[in-house]
Structures are given as C-alpha cells and as structure tokens.
Coordinates of C-alpha atoms (C1' of nucleotides) in Angstrom, one line a residue:
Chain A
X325 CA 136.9 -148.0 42.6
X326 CA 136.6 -150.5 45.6
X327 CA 137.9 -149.2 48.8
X328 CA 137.0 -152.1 50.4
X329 CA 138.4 -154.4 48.1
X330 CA 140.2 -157.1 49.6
X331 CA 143.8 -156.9 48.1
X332 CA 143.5 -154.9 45.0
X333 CA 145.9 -152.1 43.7
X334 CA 145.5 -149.2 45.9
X335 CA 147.7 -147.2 43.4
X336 CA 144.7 -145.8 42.0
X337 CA 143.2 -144.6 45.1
X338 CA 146.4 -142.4 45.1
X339 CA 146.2 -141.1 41.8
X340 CA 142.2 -140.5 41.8
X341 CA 143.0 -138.3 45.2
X342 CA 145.6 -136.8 43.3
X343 CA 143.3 -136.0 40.7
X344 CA 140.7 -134.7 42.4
X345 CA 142.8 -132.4 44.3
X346 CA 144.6 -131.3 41.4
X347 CA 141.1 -130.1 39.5
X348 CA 139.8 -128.4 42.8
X349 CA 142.9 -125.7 42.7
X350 CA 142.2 -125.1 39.1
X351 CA 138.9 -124.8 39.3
X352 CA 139.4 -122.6 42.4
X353 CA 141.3 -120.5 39.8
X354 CA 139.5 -120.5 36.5
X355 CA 136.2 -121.1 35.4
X356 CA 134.7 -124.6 34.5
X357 CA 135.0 -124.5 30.7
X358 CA 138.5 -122.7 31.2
X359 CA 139.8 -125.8 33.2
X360 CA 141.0 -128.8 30.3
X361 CA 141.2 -132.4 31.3
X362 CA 144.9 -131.8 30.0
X363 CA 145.5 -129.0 32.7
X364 CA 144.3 -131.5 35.7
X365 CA 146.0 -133.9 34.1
X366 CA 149.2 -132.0 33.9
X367 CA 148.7 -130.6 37.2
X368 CA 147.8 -134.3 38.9
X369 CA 150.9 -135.3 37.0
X370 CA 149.4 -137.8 34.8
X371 CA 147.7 -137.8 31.5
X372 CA 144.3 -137.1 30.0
X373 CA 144.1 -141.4 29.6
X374 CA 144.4 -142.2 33.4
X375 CA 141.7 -138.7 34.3
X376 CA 139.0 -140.7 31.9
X377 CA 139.9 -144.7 33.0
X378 CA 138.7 -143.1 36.3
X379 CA 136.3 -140.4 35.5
X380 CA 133.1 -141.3 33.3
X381 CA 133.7 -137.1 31.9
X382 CA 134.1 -133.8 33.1
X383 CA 131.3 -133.3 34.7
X384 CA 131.5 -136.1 37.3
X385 CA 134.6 -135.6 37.9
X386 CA 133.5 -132.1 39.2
X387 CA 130.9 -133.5 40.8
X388 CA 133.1 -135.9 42.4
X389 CA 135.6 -133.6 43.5
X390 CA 132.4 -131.5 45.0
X391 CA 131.3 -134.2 47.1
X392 CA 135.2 -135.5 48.1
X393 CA 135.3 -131.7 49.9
X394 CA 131.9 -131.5 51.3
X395 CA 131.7 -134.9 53.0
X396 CA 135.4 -134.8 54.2
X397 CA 134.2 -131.9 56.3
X398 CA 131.0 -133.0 57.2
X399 CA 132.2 -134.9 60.4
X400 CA 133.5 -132.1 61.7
X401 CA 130.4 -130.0 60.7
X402 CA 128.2 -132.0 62.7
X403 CA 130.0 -131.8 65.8
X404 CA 130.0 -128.6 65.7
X405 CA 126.3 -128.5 65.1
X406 CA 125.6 -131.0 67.7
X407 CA 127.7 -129.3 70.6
X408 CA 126.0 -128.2 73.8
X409 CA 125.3 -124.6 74.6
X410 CA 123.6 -121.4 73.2
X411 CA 122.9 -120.6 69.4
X412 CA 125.4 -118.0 69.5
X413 CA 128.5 -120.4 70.6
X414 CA 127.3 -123.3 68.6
X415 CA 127.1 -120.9 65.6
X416 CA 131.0 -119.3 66.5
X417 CA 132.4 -123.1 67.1
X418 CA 130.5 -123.9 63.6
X419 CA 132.5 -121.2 62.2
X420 CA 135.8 -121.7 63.5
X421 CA 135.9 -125.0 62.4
X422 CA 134.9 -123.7 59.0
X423 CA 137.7 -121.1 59.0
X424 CA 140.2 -123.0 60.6
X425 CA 139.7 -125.6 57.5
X426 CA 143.0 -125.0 55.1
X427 CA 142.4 -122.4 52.4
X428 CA 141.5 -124.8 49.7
X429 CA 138.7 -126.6 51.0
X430 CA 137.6 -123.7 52.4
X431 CA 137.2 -121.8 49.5
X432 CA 136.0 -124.9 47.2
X433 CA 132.7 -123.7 48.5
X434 CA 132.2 -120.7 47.0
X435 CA 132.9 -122.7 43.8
X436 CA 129.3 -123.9 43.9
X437 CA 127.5 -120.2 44.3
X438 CA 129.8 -119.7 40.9
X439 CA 130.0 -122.2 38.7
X440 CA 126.1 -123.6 39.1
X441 CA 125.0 -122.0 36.1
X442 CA 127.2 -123.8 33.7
X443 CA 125.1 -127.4 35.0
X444 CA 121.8 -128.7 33.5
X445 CA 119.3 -130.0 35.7
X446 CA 120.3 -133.6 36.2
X447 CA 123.8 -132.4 37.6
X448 CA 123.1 -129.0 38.9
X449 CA 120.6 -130.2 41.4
X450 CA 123.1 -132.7 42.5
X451 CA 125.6 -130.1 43.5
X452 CA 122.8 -127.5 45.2
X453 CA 121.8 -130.5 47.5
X454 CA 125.2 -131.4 48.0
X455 CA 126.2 -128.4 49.1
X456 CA 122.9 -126.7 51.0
X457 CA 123.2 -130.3 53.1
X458 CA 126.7 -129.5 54.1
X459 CA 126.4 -125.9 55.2
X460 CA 123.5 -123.7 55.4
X461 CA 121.3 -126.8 56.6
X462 CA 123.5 -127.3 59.4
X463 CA 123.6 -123.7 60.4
X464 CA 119.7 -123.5 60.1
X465 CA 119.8 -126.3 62.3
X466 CA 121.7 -123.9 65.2
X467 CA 119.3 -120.8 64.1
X468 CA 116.3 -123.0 64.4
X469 CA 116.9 -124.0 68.0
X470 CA 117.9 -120.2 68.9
X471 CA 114.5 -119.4 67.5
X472 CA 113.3 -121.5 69.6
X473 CA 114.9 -120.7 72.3
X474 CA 113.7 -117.0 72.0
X475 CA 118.3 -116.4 71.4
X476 CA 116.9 -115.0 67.9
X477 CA 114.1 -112.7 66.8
X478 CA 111.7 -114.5 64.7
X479 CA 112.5 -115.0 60.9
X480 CA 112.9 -117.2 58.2
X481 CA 116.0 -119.3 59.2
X482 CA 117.1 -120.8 56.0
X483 CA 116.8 -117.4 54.5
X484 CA 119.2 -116.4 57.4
X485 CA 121.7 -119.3 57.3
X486 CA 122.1 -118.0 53.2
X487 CA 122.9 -114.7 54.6
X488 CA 125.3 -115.7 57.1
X489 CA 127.2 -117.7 54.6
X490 CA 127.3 -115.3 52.6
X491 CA 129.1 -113.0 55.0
X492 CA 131.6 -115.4 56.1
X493 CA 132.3 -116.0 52.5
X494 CA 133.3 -111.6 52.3
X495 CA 135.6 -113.0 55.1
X496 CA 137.4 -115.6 52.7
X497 CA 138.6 -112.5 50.3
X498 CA 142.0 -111.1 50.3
X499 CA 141.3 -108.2 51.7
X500 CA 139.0 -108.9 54.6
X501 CA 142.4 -111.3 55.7
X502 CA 144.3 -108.0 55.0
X503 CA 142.4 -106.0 57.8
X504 CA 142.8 -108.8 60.9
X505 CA 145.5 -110.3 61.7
X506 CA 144.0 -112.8 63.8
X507 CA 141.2 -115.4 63.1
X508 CA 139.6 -114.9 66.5
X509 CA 139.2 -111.4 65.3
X510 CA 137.8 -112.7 62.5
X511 CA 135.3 -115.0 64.0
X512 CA 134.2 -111.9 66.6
X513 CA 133.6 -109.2 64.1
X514 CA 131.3 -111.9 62.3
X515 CA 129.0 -113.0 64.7
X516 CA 129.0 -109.9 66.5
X517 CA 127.3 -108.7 63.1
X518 CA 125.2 -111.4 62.8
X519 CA 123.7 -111.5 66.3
X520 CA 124.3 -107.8 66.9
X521 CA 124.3 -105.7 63.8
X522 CA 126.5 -103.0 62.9
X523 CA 124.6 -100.6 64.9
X524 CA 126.5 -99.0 67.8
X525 CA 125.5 -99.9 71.0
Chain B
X687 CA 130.0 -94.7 17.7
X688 CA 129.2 -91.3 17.3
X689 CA 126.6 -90.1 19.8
X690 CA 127.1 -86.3 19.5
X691 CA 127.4 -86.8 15.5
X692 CA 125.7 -84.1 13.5
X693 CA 123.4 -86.6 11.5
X694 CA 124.6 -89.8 11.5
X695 CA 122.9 -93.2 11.7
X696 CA 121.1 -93.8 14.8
X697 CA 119.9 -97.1 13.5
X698 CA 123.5 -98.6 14.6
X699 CA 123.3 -97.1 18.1
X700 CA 119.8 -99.0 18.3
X701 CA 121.7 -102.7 17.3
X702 CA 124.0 -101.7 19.8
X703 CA 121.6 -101.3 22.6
X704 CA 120.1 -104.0 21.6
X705 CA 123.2 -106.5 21.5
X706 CA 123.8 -105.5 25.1
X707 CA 120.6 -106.0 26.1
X708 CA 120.8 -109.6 25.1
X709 CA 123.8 -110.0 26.0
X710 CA 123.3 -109.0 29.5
X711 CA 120.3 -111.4 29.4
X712 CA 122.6 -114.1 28.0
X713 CA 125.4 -113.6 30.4
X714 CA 122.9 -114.0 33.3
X715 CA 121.8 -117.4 32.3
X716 CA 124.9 -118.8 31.6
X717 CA 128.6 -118.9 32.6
X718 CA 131.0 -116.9 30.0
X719 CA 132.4 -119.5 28.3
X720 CA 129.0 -120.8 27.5
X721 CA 127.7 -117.9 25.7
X722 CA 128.7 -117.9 22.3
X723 CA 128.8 -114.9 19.6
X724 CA 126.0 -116.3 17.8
X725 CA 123.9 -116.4 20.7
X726 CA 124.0 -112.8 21.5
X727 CA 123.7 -112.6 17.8
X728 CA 120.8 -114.2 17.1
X729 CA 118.8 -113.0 20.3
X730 CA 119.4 -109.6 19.2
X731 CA 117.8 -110.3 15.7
X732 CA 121.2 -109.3 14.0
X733 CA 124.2 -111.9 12.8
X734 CA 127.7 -112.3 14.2
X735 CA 129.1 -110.0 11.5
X736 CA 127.0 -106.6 12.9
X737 CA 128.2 -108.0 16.7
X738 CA 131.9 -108.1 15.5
X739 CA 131.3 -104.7 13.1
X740 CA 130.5 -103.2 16.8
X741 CA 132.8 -104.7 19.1
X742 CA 135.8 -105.6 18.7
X743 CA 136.0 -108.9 20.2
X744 CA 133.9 -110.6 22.9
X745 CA 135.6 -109.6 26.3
X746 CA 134.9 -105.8 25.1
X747 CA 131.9 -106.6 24.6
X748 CA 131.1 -108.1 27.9
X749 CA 133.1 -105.1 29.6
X750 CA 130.6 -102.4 27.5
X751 CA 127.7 -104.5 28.5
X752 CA 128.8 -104.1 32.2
X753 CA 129.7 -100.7 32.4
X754 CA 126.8 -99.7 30.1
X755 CA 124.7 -101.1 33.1
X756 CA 126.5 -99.6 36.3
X757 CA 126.6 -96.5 34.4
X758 CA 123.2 -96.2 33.7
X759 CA 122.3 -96.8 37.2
X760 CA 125.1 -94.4 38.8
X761 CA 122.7 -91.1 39.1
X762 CA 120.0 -92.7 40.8
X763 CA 122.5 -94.0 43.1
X764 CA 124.6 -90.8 43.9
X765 CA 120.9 -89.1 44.5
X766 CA 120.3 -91.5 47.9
X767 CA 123.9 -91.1 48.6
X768 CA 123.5 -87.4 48.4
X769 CA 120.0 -87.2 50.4
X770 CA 119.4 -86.5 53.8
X771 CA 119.1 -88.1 56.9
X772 CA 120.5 -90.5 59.4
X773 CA 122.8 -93.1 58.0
X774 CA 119.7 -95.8 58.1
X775 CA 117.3 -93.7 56.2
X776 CA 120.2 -93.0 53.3
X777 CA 121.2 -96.8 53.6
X778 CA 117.1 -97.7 53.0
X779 CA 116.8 -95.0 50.0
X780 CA 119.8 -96.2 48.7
X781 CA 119.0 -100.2 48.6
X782 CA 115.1 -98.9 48.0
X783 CA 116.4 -97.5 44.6
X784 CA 118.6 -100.8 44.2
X785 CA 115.8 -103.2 44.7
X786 CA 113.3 -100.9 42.3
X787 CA 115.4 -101.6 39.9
X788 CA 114.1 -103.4 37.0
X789 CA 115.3 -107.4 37.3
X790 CA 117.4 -108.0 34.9
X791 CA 119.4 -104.6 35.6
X792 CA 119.3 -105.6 39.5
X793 CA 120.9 -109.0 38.8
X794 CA 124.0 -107.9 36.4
X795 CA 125.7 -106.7 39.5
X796 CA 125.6 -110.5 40.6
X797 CA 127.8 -111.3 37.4
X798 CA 131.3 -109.7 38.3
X799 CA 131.1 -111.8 41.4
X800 CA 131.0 -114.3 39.4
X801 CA 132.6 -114.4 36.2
X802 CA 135.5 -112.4 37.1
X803 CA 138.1 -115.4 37.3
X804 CA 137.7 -115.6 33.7
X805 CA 139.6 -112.5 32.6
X806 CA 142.6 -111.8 32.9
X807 CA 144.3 -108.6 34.8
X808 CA 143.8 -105.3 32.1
X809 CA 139.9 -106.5 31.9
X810 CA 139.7 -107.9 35.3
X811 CA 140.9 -104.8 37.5
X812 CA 138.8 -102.8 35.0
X813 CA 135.6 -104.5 35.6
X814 CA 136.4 -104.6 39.4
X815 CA 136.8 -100.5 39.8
X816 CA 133.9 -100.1 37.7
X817 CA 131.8 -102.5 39.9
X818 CA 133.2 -100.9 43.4
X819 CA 132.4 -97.7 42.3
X820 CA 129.2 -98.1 41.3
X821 CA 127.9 -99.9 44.1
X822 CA 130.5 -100.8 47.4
X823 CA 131.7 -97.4 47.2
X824 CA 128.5 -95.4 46.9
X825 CA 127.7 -97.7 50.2
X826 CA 131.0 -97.2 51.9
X827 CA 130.3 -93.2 51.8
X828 CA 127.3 -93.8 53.3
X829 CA 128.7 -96.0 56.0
X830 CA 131.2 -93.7 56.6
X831 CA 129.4 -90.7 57.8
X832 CA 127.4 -93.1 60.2
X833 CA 130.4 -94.3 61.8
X834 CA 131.2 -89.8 62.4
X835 CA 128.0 -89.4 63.7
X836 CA 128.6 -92.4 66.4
X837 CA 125.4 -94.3 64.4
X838 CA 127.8 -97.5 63.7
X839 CA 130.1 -98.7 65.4
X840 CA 133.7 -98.9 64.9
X841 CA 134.9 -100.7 62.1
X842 CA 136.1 -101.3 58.5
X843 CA 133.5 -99.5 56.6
X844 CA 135.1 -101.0 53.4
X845 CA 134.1 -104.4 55.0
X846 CA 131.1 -103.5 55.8
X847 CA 130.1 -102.1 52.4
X848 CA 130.6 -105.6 50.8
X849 CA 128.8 -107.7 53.5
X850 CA 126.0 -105.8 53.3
X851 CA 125.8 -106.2 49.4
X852 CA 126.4 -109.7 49.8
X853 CA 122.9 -109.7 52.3
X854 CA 121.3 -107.8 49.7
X855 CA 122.1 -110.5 46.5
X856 CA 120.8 -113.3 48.8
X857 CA 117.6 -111.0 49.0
X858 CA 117.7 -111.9 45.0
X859 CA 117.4 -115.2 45.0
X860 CA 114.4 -117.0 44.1
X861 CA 113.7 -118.3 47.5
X862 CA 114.1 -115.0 49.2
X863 CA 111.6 -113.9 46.7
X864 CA 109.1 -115.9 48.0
X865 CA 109.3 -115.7 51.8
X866 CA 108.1 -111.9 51.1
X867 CA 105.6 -111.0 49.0
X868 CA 106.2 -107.1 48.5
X869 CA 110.0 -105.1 48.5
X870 CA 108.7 -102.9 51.9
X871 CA 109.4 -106.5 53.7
X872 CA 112.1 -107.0 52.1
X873 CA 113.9 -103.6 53.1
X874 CA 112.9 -103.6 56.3
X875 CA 114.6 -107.1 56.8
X876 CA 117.6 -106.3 55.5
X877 CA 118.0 -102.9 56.8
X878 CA 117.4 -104.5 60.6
X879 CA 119.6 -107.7 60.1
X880 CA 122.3 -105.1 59.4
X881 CA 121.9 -102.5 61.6
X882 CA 120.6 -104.5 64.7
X883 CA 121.2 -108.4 64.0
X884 CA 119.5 -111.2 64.3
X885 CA 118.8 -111.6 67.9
X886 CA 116.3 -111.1 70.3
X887 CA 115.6 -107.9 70.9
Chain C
dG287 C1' 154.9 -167.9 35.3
dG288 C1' 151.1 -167.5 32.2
dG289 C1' 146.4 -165.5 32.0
dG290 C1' 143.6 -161.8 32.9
dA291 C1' 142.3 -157.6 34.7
dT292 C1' 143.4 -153.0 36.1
dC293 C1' 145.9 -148.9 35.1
dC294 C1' 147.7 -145.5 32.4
dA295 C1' 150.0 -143.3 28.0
dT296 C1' 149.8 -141.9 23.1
dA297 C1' 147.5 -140.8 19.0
dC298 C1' 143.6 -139.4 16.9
dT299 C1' 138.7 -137.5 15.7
dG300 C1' 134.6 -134.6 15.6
dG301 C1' 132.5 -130.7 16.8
dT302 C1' 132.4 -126.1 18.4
dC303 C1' 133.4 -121.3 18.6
dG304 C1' 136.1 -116.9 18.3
dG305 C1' 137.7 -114.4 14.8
dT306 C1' 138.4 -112.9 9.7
dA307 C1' 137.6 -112.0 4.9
dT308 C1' 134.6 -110.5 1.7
dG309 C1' 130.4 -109.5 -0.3
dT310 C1' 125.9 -106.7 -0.1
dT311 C1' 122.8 -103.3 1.4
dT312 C1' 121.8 -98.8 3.3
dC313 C1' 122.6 -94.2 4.5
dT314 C1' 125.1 -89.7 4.0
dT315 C1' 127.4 -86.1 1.4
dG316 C1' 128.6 -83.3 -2.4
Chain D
dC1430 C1' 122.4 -89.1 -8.4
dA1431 C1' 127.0 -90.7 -8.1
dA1432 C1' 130.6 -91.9 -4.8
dG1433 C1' 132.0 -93.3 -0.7
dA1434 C1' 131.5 -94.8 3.9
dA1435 C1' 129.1 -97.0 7.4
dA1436 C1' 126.2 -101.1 8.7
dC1437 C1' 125.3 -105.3 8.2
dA1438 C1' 125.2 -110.6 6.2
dT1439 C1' 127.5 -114.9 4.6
dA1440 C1' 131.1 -118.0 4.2
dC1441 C1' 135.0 -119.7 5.9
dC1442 C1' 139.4 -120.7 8.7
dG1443 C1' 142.2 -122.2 12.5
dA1444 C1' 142.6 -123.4 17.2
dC1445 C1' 141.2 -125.7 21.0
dC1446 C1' 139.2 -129.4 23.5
dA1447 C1' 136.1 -133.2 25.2
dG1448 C1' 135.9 -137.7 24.3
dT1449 C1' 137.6 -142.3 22.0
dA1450 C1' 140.5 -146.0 20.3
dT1451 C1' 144.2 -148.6 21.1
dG1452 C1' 148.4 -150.1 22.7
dG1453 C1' 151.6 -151.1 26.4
dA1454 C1' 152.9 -151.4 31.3
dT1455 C1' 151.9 -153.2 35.9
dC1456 C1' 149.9 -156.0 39.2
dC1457 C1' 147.0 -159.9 41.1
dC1458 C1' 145.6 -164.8 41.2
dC1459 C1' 145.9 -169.4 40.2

DNA sequence: GGGGATCCATACTGGTCGGTATGTTTCTTG
DNA sequence: CAAGAAACATACCGACCAGTATGGATCCCC
C-alpha cells in the first residue's frame, strides 16, 4: 500500500504479488464467478482474511491483477513500438517481444476478450481501456505510420490492429504450438499473413 | 421430445424453442455463471419448473441451445462448401451466408470461444467438435482444395481455418460495424486481408 | 518495552441459485 | 367422460460463496 514508504513492512508487498499472481493462473483456468477468494487464497498460500485486508473485493482485485500484467509489459511494448525501421519489422519485433513473454502473462490477455461481459460499466470500461492502451493502440500506432508511409494499403487501422491480435492470439493455442517447433517460425507465418495474405505468390 | 410422434403435444416443442431462444439471448449478454434458471425462465414467459421438466439440468441445456444453433445453420453452410468455383469465390459464399445470418444466430458461435473454460471434459470436448464441425471444418475443406489447386500457399489449413474465423468475429464487433455501412464492404475486406494482406499492393 | 498500526487468521452471516418435491392444469387415449 | 400421462407452476431445500466481524500475531516508532 506505499511502495515508497520509508521503512514500513515490505512483507505485504510480497504477499499482494503473491496474490495477484496466484488469481491470474486461476482465472487463466476458470471463469470469473468459478474462481473463490478461498481458491486464490489457497493457491497464494494464505487465507480469505489477508486477500480482503488488501483487496477492497473481487472485482478490484481482478482489476488489479489486470493492470499488474499490462503495465509490467508496457515498457517493453513501447520500445518495441518506438524502434527505427519499416512497419513490417517494427510490427515482427512488437511481436516477438509479445511471444517471447512467459506463457502466463502472455495469455492473461485473452482473459479480457472473455471475461468482459461479466463487468458493469463502471469496471468494464476500466479493463477495455486498460487493455486496448496496452496492445492494439500500440500496434495501430506501427500500422498508422505504414499507412503513411504507403508499407500498407489504405484501411481502417484500429480495425486492423483488432484483427492482428486476434490472429496472434490463434497462435497462443495448443495446437498452433503443436504445428512449429520454433517461435521464429511462429512469428514468420504470422506476419507473412498479415502483410502478405495466404494467397500464393 | 417426440418430434415424429403420431399426435402428440406440439405446445411443449414450442416452450422448448422458446427457452433456447432466450437462452441463447441470455448467454450472449452475460457470462455462464451469471445467467441464472430463472432468467431463462422468465424471459421465455414460462417458470423454472417447465425449464427443469425439459432439460435436465443447466449445462444440457446450454449444450441443446448450442447445437440447436450450429445445426440449424449446417445446410446453408455445406451448400457454399459444396458450390463451385475457385477457392475465393467458395470462401466469399461461404462467409456471405455467415454474415447474412440473422444476429443473434451469427454471434452464438462467439460463445464457445468463450465460455468453454467453464465445463468440464464430457461437455467440453462435446461442445468443441460440435463447434469445429460446424464452422472450422466446413472452412478447412474449403482451404484445402485451394492449397491442390496451387491458389494458397503452403500451409496448415487447420490453422488457417481458425485465423480466418477469428478475422471474421472481429468483423462482429460493434466498432467493425460501423466503419462499413453495408456487408458487400465488409466481405470484400475480409476476403482481401486474407487472401492478399494488408500491404501495398 | 509499551503503544499503536499493520497484517493476517478464524468464525460467522446473508443472499443467491441449482436442483427437487409436489401440486395443478391440460392434453391424449380408450 | 374417466383415467392416466405429459406439461407446467409453486414452494422449498441445501450448498456455496462474497463479504464481515473480530481476535491474535507481528512489526515499527518513540
């Protein structure tokens, strides 16, 4: 609660990580209202008294474990975004830092597309900003400037960066990992799609 | 329960259509585990009691309202699968069909994607071969002959199938939905992103 | 080393919801 | 029209779970 503090107990700190890691593999696995404060608790090896001295209810502390993901990587997001070079190899580093991320916070951002229903307005709004800011704005950014640039015919970017994501997510499944063995391979057969198309030639 | 009965009530195949109509509707809205019994129940005019008299608990009834939809849908899809032409034209037909759909029969296929971390594995695989063969497959057939006559290139048509559905549910969100103002648009975006990419040219 | 705040555990409550038990109506059949 | 079955409605139960209340342990500061 104050990571600046001066001297304070930085025990917590520990356990609210723990936490918060703890509830994104289970909600990774199950769906929100199938995920107890007992389970994360369990799982975080504490109990349901330490979750709520540190979480106001549930829903922040989904909200919370959202954000922890999402702005841990955004560092390495924008680095990405704001490399030199053409749309294309901006757009593949983008990616390969994405995939190279481990599995866990990788896949926390499906999580969004899935459980955004089960929010009301206040909240899910939150989480759609959140998340759009993290990724498909910063690839929009890339498309925008190969627009620009005449790289890409002309369309509606942020339509675009949707669509992308949403094919690097096929990527994320079991059995897309199943047919390379390789990232790299990976990373080619997607933006080869992307820029490309599955046409021949 | 009894379609091919001599002369049995019809009035109870009626309720039945009409709690998986609402259902369907319900299930779209919100997650799983947020549509309750009585919901369904009172949205299709009857009580919990008729709901339960028909089904025999609520994952069966989510499964029936599923494949009650893809099946529905399956002859109009085998018919651009079994039409003529190159591998584009049947792709177009096929997705043209797809997106001609009425809404809410277009979005259910949205809902496996989502909600199938809730079940566990009889239901799950079940409602995951009766998804794939309704749509991915019908695609991958498709795909297939374009790769034999040298139309596509080389790759996992399996793959391919399920990125290209995942283009086509990001042409259903409301945003999408707005950028074009009539489904010719529409098609002929996603049918060139996927056959020739996004670049130039 | 006492006072106070933070941290966490245990026990409990209120409400919700899937499912059941049982009554009541409506249709079919003989 | 009587008898039985199917199609519903109503009332209720039991389990589960988010959230609370409260007590005890741990640490900081003076």
């Amino acid at each position: 609660m104050d990571p600046l503090g001066s001297g304070m107990y930085d025990k917590s700190t520990a356990t609210i990580a723990n936490i918060l890691s703890s509830a994104g593999a289970l909600f990774l696995r199950k769906n929100y209202a199938d995920v107890t404060i007992a389970d994360i608790a369990e799982a975080a090896g504490v109990t349901k008294g330490a979750v709520y001295h540190h979480f106001a209810n549930k829903e922040s502390l989904y909200v919370a474990m959202m954000q922890a993901v999402l702005t841990e990587k955004q560092a390495l997001f924008q680095a990405a975004v704001a490399s030199p070079g053409t749309c294309r190899e901006r757009l593949k580093r983008f990616t390969r830092t994405f995939l190279e991320l481990p599995r866990e916070k990788r896949d926390v951002t499906k999580l969004v597309r899935r459980d955004i229903n089960t929010f009301k307005d206040p909240v899910r709004s939150q989480l759609i900003l959140a998340y759009q800011s993290a990724l498909p704005e910063q690839i929009e950014i890339i498309l925008e400037d190969g627009v620009r640039a005449g790289e890409l015919g002309l369309a509606d970017v942020r339509l675009l960066s949707w669509m992308y994501v949403a094919i690097v997510e096929v990527m994320l499944t079991p059995y897309a990992e199943r047919v390379f063995d390789n990232q790299n391979d990976q990373l080619d057969f997607v933006i080869r799609l992307f820029f490309n198309g599955a046409g021949a030639n």
